[in-house]
Amino acid sequence: PRSLGQTDLKTQVPLGIGTWQAGNRLLYDYSPARDAALLEAWSSAAAAGVSYFDSGDSYGTGELEGNAETLLGRFAATTSEVCVHTKLATYPWRLRADDFVAACEESKRRTGGVALVGQHWSAESYGLGFLQDPAVYRGLAACVTRGLARGVGLSNLGPRGLRRGVDAVNAAGAPVATHQTQFSLLCRAPLDDGSFDVADDCGVTSVGYSPLCLGLLSGRYTAAYAAARPAPRARSSCSSRAAAASTSRSSRTRTRSATARARCRSRRS
């Protein structure tokens, strides 16, 4: 078993499962029809020893708000060996510590239980870090001290921001378990900027997400793949509709690539 940072939480294998695809339509073209396949995949992962499952309250918006957490809750109810880590969106209107406590309570209701709670991104990304980050860290620590979670998991911080975040959470009386950051062969920023070193110094476990860079390193998303895919929602032979569908699929592939590059660049700041 491997301990998670400053907490007594442990995982059996150094792998985790993310649930972004269980609610995101833009990048993953999610629909509820995929739920059975997702649940089956998660069950297979758990049977192989994976216990760390990551989610977020923004994985699913609009009518799908909280969908990934809800589906993860259905899965977690079938096994006792699940460590649920959920991330709370740092929306600009969440300005008080209690706003994050309330969000954690909603996440706990959807998932059935939260082991780790964190912020999804830093408010510094849109210039409100000086105003919002103190409330974020106090709120996350309060989630732990009030018994809603067992530890804090930070996300998407550079080396200086990570050290500030760990210090703030610790000062408020809570342990930090993990720091999530994008890491793959196409995004090596945590190695270059010292984020991994800071996490080690602070006794925090680093978690690299999107190791296949949103699927770009899987070999699946090619021009030939996009051209071969059938048109969604229709079987019309109308060439204009087929061309539009092909353009839409190609756009989604480009969106994946652009999103991955943008997220990696933002990590360097």
mmCIF file with all atom_site columns, N, CA, C and O in Angstrom, residues 28 212-221 256:
data_model
loop_
_atom_site.group_PDB
_atom_site.id
_atom_site.type_symbol
_atom_site.label_atom_id
_atom_site.label_alt_id
_atom_site.label_comp_id
_atom_site.label_asym_id
_atom_site.label_entity_id
_atom_site.label_seq_id
_atom_site.pdbx_PDB_ins_code
_atom_site.Cartn_x
_atom_site.Cartn_y
_atom_site.Cartn_z
_atom_site.occupancy
_atom_site.B_iso_or_equiv
_atom_site.pdbx_formal_charge
_atom_site.auth_seq_id
_atom_site.auth_comp_id
_atom_site.auth_asym_id
_atom_site.auth_atom_id
_atom_site.pdbx_PDB_model_num
ATOM 1  N N  . TYR A 1 28  ? -15.695 14.692 -24.775 1.00 0.00 ? 28  TYR A N  1
ATOM 2  C CA . TYR A 1 28  ? -15.914 13.246 -24.767 1.00 0.00 ? 28  TYR A CA 1
ATOM 3  C C  . TYR A 1 28  ? -17.252 12.827 -25.349 1.00 0.00 ? 28  TYR A C  1
ATOM 4  O O  . TYR A 1 28  ? -17.568 11.639 -25.366 1.00 0.00 ? 28  TYR A O  1
ATOM 5  N N  . LEU A 1 212 ? -2.130  10.224 -21.200 1.00 0.00 ? 212 LEU A N  1
ATOM 6  C CA . LEU A 1 212 ? -2.157  10.037 -22.647 1.00 0.00 ? 212 LEU A CA 1
ATOM 7  C C  . LEU A 1 212 ? -2.585  11.319 -23.359 1.00 0.00 ? 212 LEU A C  1
ATOM 8  O O  . LEU A 1 212 ? -2.963  11.293 -24.533 1.00 0.00 ? 212 LEU A O  1
ATOM 9  N N  . CYS A 1 213 ? -2.519  12.444 -22.637 1.00 0.00 ? 213 CYS A N  1
ATOM 10 C CA . CYS A 1 213 ? -2.799  13.761 -23.208 1.00 0.00 ? 213 CYS A CA 1
ATOM 11 C C  . CYS A 1 213 ? -4.153  13.795 -23.913 1.00 0.00 ? 213 CYS A C  1
ATOM 12 O O  . CYS A 1 213 ? -4.255  14.085 -25.111 1.00 0.00 ? 213 CYS A O  1
ATOM 13 N N  . LEU A 1 214 ? -5.197  13.487 -23.117 1.00 0.00 ? 214 LEU A N  1
ATOM 14 C CA . LEU A 1 214 ? -6.569  13.485 -23.630 1.00 0.00 ? 214 LEU A CA 1
ATOM 15 C C  . LEU A 1 214 ? -6.741  12.536 -24.812 1.00 0.00 ? 214 LEU A C  1
ATOM 16 O O  . LEU A 1 214 ? -7.565  12.757 -25.698 1.00 0.00 ? 214 LEU A O  1
ATOM 17 N N  . GLY A 1 215 ? -5.965  11.474 -24.826 1.00 0.00 ? 215 GLY A N  1
ATOM 18 C CA . GLY A 1 215 ? -6.080  10.467 -25.878 1.00 0.00 ? 215 GLY A CA 1
ATOM 19 C C  . GLY A 1 215 ? -5.193  10.701 -27.073 1.00 0.00 ? 215 GLY A C  1
ATOM 20 O O  . GLY A 1 215 ? -5.080  9.833  -27.950 1.00 0.00 ? 215 GLY A O  1
ATOM 21 N N  . LEU A 1 216 ? -4.523  11.854 -27.140 1.00 0.00 ? 216 LEU A N  1
ATOM 22 C CA . LEU A 1 216 ? -3.701  12.153 -28.310 1.00 0.00 ? 216 LEU A CA 1
ATOM 23 C C  . LEU A 1 216 ? -2.519  11.198 -28.438 1.00 0.00 ? 216 LEU A C  1
ATOM 24 O O  . LEU A 1 216 ? -2.038  10.947 -29.544 1.00 0.00 ? 216 LEU A O  1
ATOM 25 N N  . LEU A 1 217 ? -2.057  10.653 -27.317 1.00 0.00 ? 217 LEU A N  1
ATOM 26 C CA . LEU A 1 217 ? -0.928  9.727  -27.350 1.00 0.00 ? 217 LEU A CA 1
ATOM 27 C C  . LEU A 1 217 ? -1.370  8.268  -27.459 1.00 0.00 ? 217 LEU A C  1
ATOM 28 O O  . LEU A 1 217 ? -0.546  7.368  -27.439 1.00 0.00 ? 217 LEU A O  1
ATOM 29 N N  . SER A 1 218 ? -2.661  8.058  -27.569 1.00 0.00 ? 218 SER A N  1
ATOM 30 C CA . SER A 1 218 ? -3.166  6.688  -27.667 1.00 0.00 ? 218 SER A CA 1
ATOM 31 C C  . SER A 1 218 ? -3.083  6.155  -29.090 1.00 0.00 ? 218 SER A C  1
ATOM 32 O O  . SER A 1 218 ? -3.229  4.957  -29.319 1.00 0.00 ? 218 SER A O  1
ATOM 33 N N  . GLY A 1 219 ? -2.888  7.052  -30.062 1.00 0.00 ? 219 GLY A N  1
ATOM 34 C CA . GLY A 1 219 ? -2.869  6.629  -31.453 1.00 0.00 ? 219 GLY A CA 1
ATOM 35 C C  . GLY A 1 219 ? -4.246  6.523  -32.074 1.00 0.00 ? 219 GLY A C  1
ATOM 36 O O  . GLY A 1 219 ? -4.382  6.165  -33.247 1.00 0.00 ? 219 GLY A O  1
ATOM 37 N N  . ARG A 1 220 ? -5.269  6.859  -31.302 1.00 0.00 ? 220 ARG A N  1
ATOM 38 C CA . ARG A 1 220 ? -6.631  6.685  -31.795 1.00 0.00 ? 220 ARG A CA 1
ATOM 39 C C  . ARG A 1 220 ? -7.105  7.852  -32.654 1.00 0.00 ? 220 ARG A C  1
ATOM 40 O O  . ARG A 1 220 ? -7.771  7.660  -33.673 1.00 0.00 ? 220 ARG A O  1
ATOM 41 N N  . TYR A 1 221 ? -6.773  9.078  -32.254 1.00 0.00 ? 221 TYR A N  1
ATOM 42 C CA . TYR A 1 221 ? -7.359  10.251 -32.903 1.00 0.00 ? 221 TYR A CA 1
ATOM 43 C C  . TYR A 1 221 ? -6.492  10.715 -34.069 1.00 0.00 ? 221 TYR A C  1
ATOM 44 O O  . TYR A 1 221 ? -5.568  11.499 -33.897 1.00 0.00 ? 221 TYR A O  1
ATOM 45 N N  . ARG A 1 256 ? -9.495  18.787 -28.497 1.00 0.00 ? 256 ARG A N  1
ATOM 46 C CA . ARG A 1 256 ? -8.730  18.017 -27.511 1.00 0.00 ? 256 ARG A CA 1
ATOM 47 C C  . ARG A 1 256 ? -7.278  18.470 -27.489 1.00 0.00 ? 256 ARG A C  1
ATOM 48 O O  . ARG A 1 256 ? -6.697  18.688 -26.428 1.00 0.00 ? 256 ARG A O  1
#
